[in-house]
Short mmCIF file of C-alpha atoms and ligand atoms in Angstrom, two decimals:
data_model
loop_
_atom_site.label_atom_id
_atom_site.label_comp_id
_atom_site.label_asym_id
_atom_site.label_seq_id
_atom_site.Cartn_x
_atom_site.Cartn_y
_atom_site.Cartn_z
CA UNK A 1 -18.76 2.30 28.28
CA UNK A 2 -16.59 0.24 30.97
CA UNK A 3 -12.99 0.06 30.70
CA UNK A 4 -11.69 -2.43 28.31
CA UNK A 5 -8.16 -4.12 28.60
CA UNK A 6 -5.83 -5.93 25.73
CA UNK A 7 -5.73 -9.41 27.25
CA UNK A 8 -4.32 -11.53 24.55
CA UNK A 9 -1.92 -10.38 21.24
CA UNK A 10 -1.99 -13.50 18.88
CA UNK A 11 0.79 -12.94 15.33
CA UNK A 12 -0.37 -15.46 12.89
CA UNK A 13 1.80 -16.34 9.34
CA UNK A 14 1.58 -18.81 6.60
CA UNK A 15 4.41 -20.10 4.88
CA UNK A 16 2.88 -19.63 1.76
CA UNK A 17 2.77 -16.09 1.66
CA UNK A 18 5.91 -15.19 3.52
CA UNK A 19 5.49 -11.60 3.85
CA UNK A 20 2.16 -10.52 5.65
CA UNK A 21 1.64 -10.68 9.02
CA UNK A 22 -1.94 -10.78 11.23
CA UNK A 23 -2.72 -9.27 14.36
CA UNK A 24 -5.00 -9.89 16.32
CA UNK A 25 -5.77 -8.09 19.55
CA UNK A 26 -7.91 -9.61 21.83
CA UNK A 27 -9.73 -7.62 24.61
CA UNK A 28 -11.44 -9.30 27.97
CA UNK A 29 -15.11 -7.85 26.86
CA UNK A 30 -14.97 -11.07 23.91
CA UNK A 31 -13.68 -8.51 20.91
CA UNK A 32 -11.09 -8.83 18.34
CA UNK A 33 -9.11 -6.26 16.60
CA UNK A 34 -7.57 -7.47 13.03
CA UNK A 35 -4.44 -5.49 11.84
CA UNK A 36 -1.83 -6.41 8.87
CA UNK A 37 1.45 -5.89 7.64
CA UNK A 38 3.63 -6.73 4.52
CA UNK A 39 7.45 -7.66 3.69
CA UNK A 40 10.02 -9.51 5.91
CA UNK A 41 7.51 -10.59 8.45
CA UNK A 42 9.15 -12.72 10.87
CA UNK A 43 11.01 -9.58 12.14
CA UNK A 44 7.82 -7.34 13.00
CA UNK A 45 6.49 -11.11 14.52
CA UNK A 46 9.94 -11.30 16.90
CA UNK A 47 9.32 -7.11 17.79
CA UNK A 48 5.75 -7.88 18.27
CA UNK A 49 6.34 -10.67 21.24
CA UNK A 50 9.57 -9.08 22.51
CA UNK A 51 8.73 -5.08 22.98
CA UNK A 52 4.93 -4.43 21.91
CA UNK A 53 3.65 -7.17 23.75
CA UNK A 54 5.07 -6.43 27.82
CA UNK A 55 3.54 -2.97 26.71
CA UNK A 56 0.54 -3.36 25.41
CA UNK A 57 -0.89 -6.18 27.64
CA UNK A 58 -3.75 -5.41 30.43
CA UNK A 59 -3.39 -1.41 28.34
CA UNK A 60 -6.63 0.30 28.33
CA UNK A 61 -8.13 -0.38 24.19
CA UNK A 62 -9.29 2.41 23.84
CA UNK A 63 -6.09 4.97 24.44
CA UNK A 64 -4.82 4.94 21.23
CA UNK A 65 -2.83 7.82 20.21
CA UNK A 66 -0.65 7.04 24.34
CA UNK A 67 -0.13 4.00 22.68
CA UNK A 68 1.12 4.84 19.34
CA UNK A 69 3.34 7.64 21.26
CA UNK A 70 4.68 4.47 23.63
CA UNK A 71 5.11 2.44 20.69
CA UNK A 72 6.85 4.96 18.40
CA UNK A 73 10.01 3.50 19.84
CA UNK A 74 13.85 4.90 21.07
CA UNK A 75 15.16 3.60 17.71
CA UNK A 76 13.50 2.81 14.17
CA UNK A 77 11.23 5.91 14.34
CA UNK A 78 10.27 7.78 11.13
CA UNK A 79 10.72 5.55 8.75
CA UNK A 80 9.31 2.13 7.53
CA UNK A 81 11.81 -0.31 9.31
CA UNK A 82 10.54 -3.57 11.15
CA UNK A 83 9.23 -1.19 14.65
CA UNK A 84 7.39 0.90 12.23
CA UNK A 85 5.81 -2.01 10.53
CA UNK A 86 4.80 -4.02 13.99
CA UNK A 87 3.45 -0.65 15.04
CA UNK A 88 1.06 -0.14 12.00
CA UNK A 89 -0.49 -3.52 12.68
CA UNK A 90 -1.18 -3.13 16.05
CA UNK A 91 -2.53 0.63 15.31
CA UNK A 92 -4.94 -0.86 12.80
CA UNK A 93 -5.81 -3.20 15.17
CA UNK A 94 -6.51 -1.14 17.53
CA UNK A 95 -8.74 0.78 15.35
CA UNK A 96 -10.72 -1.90 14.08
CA UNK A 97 -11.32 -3.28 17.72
CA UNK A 98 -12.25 0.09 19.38
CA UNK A 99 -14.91 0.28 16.18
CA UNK A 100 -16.25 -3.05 17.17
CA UNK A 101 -16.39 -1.69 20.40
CA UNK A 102 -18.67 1.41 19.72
CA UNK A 103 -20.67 -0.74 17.15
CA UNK A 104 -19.26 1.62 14.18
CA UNK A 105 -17.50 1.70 10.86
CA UNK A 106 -13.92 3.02 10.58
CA UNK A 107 -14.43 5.71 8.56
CA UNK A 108 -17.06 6.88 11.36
CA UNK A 109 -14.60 6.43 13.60
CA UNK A 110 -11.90 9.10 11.47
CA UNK A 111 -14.86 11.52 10.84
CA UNK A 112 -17.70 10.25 8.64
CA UNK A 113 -17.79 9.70 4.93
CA UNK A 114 -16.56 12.49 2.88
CA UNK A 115 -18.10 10.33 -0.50
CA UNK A 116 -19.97 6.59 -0.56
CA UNK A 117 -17.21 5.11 -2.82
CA UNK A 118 -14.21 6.33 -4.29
CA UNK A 119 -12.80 6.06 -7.95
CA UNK A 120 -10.35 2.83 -8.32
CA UNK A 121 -6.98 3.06 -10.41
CA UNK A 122 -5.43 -0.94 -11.15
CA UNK A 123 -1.96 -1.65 -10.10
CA UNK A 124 -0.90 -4.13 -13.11
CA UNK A 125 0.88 -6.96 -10.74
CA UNK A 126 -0.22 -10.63 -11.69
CA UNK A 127 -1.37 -13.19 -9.40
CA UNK A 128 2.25 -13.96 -7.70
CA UNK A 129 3.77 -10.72 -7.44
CA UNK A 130 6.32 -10.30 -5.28
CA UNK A 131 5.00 -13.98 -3.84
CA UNK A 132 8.23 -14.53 -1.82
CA UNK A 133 10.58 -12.36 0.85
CA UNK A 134 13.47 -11.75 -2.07
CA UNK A 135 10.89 -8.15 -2.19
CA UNK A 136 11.09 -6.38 -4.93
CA UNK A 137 12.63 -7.29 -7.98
CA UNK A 138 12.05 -8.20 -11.12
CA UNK A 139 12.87 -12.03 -10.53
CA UNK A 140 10.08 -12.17 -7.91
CA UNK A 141 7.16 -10.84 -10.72
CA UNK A 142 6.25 -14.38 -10.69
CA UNK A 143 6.38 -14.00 -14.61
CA UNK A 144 6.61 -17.52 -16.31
CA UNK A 145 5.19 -19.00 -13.20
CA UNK A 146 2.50 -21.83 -13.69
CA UNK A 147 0.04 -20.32 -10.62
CA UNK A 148 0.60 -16.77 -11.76
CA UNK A 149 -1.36 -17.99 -14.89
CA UNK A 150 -5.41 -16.51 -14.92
CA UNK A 151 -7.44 -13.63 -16.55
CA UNK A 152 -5.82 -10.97 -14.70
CA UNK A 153 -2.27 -11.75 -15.27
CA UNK A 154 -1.83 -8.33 -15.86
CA UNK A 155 2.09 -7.40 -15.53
CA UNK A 156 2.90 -10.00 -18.16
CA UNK A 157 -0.66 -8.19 -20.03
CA UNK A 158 1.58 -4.25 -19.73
CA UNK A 159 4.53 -6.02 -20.89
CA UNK A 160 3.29 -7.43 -23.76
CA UNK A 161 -0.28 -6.79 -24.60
CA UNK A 162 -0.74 -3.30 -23.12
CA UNK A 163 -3.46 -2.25 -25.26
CA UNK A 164 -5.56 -5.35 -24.77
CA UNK A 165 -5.12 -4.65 -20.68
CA UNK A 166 -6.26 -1.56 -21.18
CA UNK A 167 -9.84 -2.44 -22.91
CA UNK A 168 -10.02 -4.80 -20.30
CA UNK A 169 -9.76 -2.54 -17.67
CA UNK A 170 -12.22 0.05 -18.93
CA UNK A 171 -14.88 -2.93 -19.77
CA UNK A 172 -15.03 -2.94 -16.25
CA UNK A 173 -15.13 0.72 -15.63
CA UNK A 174 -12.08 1.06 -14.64
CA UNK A 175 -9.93 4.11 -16.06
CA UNK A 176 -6.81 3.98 -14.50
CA UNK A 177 -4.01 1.73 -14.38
CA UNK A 178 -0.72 1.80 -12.87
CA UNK A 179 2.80 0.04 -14.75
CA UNK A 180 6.36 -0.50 -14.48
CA UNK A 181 8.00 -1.35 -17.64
CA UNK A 182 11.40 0.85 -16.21
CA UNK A 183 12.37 -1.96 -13.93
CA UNK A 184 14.67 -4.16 -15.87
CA UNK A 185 16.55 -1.33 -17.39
CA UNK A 186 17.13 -0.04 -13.41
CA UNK A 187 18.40 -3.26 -11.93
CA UNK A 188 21.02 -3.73 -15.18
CA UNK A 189 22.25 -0.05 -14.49
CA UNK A 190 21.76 -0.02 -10.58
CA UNK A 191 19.64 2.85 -11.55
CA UNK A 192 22.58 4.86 -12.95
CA UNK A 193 21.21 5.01 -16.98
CA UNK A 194 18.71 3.75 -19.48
CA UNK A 195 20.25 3.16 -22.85
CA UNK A 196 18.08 4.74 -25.83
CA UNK A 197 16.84 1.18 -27.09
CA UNK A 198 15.81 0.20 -23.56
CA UNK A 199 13.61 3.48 -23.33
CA UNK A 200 12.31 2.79 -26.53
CA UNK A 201 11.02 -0.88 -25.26
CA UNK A 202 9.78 0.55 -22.16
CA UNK A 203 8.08 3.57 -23.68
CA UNK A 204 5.91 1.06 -25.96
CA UNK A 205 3.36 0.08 -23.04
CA UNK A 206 2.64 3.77 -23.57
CA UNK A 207 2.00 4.50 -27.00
CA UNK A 208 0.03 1.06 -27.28
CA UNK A 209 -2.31 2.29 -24.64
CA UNK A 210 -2.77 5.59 -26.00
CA UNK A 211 -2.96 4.49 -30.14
CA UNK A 212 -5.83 1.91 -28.55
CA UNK A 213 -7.80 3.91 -26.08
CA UNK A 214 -6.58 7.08 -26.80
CA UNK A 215 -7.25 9.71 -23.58
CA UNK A 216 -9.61 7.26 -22.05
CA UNK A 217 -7.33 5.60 -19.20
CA UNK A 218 -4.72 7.28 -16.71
CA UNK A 219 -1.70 5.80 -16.63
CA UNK A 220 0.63 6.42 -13.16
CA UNK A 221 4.43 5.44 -13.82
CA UNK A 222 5.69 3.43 -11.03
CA UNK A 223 9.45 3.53 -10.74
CA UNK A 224 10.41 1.69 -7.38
CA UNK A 225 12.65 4.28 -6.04
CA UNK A 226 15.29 2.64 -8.28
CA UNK A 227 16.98 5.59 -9.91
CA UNK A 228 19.27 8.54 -9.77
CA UNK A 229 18.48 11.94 -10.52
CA UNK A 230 19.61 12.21 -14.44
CA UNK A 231 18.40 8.72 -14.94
CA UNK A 232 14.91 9.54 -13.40
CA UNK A 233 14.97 13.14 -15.32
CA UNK A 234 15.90 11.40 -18.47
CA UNK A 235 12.62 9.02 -18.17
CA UNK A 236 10.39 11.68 -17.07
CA UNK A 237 11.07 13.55 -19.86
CA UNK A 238 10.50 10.71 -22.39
CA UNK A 239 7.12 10.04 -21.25
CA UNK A 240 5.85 13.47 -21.54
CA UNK A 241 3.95 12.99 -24.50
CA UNK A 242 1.77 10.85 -23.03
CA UNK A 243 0.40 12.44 -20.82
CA UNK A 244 0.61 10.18 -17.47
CA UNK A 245 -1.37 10.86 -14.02
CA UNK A 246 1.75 10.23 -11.97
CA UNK A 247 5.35 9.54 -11.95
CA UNK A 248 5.68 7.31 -8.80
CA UNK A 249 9.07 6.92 -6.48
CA UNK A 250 11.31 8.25 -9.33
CA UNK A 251 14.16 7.97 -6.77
CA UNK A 252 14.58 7.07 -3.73
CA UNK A 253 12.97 8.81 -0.97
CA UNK A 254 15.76 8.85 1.73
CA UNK A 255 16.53 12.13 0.67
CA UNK A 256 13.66 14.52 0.19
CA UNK A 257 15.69 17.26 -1.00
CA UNK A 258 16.98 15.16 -4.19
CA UNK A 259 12.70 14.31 -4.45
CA UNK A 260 12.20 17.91 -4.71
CA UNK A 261 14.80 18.81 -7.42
CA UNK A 262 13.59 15.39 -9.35
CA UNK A 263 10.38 17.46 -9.44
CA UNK A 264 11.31 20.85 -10.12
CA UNK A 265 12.74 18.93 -13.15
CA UNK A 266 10.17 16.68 -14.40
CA UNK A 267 6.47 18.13 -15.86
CA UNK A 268 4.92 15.02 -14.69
CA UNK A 269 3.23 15.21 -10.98
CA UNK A 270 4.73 13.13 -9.09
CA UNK A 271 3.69 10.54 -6.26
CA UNK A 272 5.48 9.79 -2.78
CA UNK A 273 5.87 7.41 -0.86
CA UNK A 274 5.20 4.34 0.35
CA UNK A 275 8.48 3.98 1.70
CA UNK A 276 7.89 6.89 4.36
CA UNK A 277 6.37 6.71 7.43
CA UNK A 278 4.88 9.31 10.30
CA UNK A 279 4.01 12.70 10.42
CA UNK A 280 7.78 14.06 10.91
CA UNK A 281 8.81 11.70 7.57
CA UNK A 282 5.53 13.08 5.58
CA UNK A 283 6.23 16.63 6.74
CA UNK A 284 9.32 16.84 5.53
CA UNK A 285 8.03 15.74 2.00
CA UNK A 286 5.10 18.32 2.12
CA UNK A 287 7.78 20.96 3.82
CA UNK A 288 10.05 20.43 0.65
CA UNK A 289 7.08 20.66 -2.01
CA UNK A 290 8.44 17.24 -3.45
CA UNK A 291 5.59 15.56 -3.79
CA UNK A 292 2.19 16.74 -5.95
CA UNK A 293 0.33 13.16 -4.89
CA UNK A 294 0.67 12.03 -1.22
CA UNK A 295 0.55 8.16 -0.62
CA UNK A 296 1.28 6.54 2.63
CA UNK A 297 0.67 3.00 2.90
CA UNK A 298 -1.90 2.71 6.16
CA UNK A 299 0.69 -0.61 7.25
CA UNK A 300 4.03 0.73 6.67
CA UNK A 301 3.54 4.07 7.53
CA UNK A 302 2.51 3.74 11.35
CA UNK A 303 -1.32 2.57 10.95
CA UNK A 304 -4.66 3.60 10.36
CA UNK A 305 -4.83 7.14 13.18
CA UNK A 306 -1.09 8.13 11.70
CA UNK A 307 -2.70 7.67 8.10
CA UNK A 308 -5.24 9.98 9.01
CA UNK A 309 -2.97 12.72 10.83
CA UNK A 310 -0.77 12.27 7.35
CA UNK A 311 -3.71 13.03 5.16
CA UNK A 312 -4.85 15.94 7.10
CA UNK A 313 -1.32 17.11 6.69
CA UNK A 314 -1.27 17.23 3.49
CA UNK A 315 -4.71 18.93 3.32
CA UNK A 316 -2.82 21.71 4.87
CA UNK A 317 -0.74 22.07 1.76
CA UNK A 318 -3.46 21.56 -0.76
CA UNK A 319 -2.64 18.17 -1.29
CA UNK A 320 -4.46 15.21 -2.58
CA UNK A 321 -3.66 11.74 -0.79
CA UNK A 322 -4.34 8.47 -2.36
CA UNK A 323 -3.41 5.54 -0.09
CA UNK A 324 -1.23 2.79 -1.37
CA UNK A 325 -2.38 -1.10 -1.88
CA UNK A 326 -0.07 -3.81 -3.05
CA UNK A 327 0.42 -5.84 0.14
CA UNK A 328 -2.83 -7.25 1.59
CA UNK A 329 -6.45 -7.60 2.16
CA UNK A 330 -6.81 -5.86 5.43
CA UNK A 331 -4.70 -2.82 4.79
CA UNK A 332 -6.71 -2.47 1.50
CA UNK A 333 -9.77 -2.75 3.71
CA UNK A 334 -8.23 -0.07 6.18
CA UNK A 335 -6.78 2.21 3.01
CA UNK A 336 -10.72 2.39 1.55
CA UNK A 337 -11.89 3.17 4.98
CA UNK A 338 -9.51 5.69 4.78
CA UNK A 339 -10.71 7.07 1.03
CA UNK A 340 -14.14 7.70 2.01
CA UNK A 341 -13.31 9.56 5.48
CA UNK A 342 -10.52 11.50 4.29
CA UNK A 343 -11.77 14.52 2.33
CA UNK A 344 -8.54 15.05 0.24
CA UNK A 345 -8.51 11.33 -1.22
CA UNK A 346 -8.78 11.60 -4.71
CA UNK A 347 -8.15 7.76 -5.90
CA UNK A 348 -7.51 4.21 -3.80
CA UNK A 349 -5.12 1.89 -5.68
CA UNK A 350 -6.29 -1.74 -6.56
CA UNK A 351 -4.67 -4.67 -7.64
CA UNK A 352 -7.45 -6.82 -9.26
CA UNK A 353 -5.21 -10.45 -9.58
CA UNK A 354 -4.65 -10.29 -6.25
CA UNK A 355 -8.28 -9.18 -4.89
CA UNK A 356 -9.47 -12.22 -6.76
CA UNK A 357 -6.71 -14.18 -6.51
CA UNK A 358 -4.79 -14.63 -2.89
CA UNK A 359 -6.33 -11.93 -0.93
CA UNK A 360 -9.23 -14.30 -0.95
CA UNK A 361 -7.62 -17.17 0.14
CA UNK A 362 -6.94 -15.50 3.06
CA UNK A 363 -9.78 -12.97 3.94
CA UNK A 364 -13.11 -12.14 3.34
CA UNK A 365 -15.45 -10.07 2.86
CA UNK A 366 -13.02 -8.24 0.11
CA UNK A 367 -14.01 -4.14 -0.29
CA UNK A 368 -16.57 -3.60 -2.61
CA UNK A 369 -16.27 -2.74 -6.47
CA UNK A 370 -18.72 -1.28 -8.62
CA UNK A 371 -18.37 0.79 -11.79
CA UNK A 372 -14.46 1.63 -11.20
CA UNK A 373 -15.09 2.54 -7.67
CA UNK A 374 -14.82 0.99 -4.18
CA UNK A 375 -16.20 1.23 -0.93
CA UNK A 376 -16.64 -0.45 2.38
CA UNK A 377 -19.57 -2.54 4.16
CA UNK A 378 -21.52 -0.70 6.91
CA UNK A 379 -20.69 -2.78 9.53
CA UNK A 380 -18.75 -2.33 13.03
CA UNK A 381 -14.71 -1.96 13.00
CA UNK A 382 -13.00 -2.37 9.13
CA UNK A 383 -15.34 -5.10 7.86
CA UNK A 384 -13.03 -7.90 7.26
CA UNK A 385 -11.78 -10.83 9.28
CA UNK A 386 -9.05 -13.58 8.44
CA UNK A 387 -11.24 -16.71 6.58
CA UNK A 388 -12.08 -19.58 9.58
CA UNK A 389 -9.39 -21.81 10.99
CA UNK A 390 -6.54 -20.13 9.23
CA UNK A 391 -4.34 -20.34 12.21
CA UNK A 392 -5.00 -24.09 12.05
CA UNK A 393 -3.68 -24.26 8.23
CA UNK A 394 0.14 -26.42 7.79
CA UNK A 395 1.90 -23.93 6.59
CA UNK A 396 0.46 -21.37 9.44
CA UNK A 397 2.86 -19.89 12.22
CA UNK A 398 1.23 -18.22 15.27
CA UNK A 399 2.51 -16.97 18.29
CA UNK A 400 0.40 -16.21 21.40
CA UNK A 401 1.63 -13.21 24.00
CA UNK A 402 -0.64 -13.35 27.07
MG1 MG B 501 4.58 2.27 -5.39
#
């Protein structure tokens, strides 16, 4: 196969949804490689055009891991800061354009199915959920909000209705579900305590679910990395009785140490992080035993290659991964790629309002569901592309490097 060379590196954003990011790489043999990111994207779009792109231009596509080392950066390594972000785009990118090259799926490309679809879990956001760059607080829920209103509404549904979202889910097939009802007590507190009537409002999503479906559904406990150690303990403990999958980001991950006493204290396996990024950041976790469910997000965490050096990681230590999906339609697309290659993936997160609701707008073909499981089309590179003319749309900012 001749030499290809990255020719043209094109950002595109839309106003309307003002924290994803596209890339797309363009080589000189006609191909296009589609990469994503989420949250605060004008910075990764200013890091893209003023350090990736005098790299990466007239760079051989196919020398991916020299790249990623290049890219890794003097400053803003390890973690999931703006450099990190820019550099997951371009990485998935890069995959998805070297798979177009060869003709070949992605999850070819990281080693061949391990299974042809993988179970599903639903992350309970509604249609606008954290719609706008004020990231990720209650206020930006979009609860109350007049487009957030549809079917699958479903963090107003946990709030309120828990027992009703929970039939829904499993008339579809789908038996677990992810919630959050922790959050308001956290920002009130800064984290710091939950009073015993606020636990007793938050605990109610859980014995709803379980008087109504009984054992049924899973239920993972997301907690936003908002609390501190007692506070997180204190929670963890209350929810024992019923039995959930996960506790997710009890506290924050910026210490791992803390993580690992968190779990030494808590009976309920717990789930880390989104908020880390590379194999140094994910070793540390596994090194520290703080951590019983792995989850890097494929856009945050340094792309599609490091996702799969992180998952093989963690297959070192007898860990299961299960990649993270609140953010967009191509690192969803890139995440499932990554659930049937990786042979420790043990479930891909969902988020149903917004793969029929805005991902949509913006993408197509979405992953495919079936009987509380997803998988990927059998076509060359990830199997998704930004809908026609997007770049053309009011609202849409692009930038050209070339
Ligand atoms: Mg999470």
């Amino acid at each position: 196969m001749a030499r290809t060379k990255i020719e043209k590196i094109e950002t595109i954003r839309l106003k309307s949804y003002p924290n994803v990011i596209w890339v797309r790489l363009h080589s000189n043999d006609g191909n296009i490689g589609l990469g994503e990111t989420f949250l605060w994207a004008e910075a990764v779009e200013s890091h893209i055009h003023t350090t990736v792109a005098p790299y990466l231009l007239g760079k051989d596509c196919r020398q991916r891991d020299l790249h990623w080392k290049n890219l890794y950066g003097y400053l803003g390594f390890r973690s999931t800061g703006a450099e990190v972000r820019a550099l997951s785009a371009i990485d998935i990118a890069l995959t998805d354009l070297y798979a177009k090259q060869i003709g070949q799926p992605v999850y070819d490309l990281l080693g061949g199915k391990a299974r042809d679809a993988i179970r599903i879990y639903n992350t309970c956001a509604g249609y606008t959920y954290i719609r706008s760059a004020e990231g990720q607080k209650t206020s930006n829920w979009g609860l109350g909000k007049e487009e957030s209103l549809g079917p699958y509404e479903d963090l107003d549904a946990f709030l309120n209705r828990a027992d009703e979202l929970a039939q829904s889910l499993l008339s579809e097939g789908i038996t677990a579900m992810k919630i959050w009802p922790f959050d308001f007590a956290a920002e009130r507190s800064l984290g710091n305590d939950i009073t015993a009537e606020e636990l007793k409002t938050a605990i109610k999503p859980f014995e709803k679910i379980r008087k109504a479906v009984g054992d049924k559904i899973d239920i993972m406990v997301e907690c936003h990395s908002l609390w501190t150690l007692p506070a997180a303990i204190k929670i963890s403990r209350a929810l024992e009785d019923y039995n959930p999958y996960w506790i997710e980001d009890p506290i924050k991950a910026d210490s791992l140490e803390n993580l690992a006493e968190f779990r030494r204290n808590s009976n309920i396996p717990v789930c880390a992080s989104e908020t880390l990024a590379g194999r140094t950041g994910f070793r540390d976790l596994l090194d520290q035993r703080a951590a019983d469910f792995i989850m890097p997000d494929i856009g945050w965490a340094g792309g599609l290659t490091e996702s799969k050096k992180i998952a093989s990681m963690a297959e070192a230590y007898s860990l299961p991964v299960a990649p993270h999906d609140c953010t967009g339609p191509v690192v969803w697309m890139a995440s499932v790629h990554l659930s049937l290659n990786a042979v420790n993936a043990v479930i891909q997160e969902c988020v149903r309002a917004h793969y029929t609701g805005w991902y949509t707008d913006v993408a197509a073909p979405m992953p495919i569901i079936e009987n509380g499981e997803v998988t990927a089309p059998d076509v060359p590179g990830l199997g998704i592309e930004l809908v026609p003319d997007i770049q053309k749309r009011p609202d849409a900012v692009v930038r050209i490097s070339d």
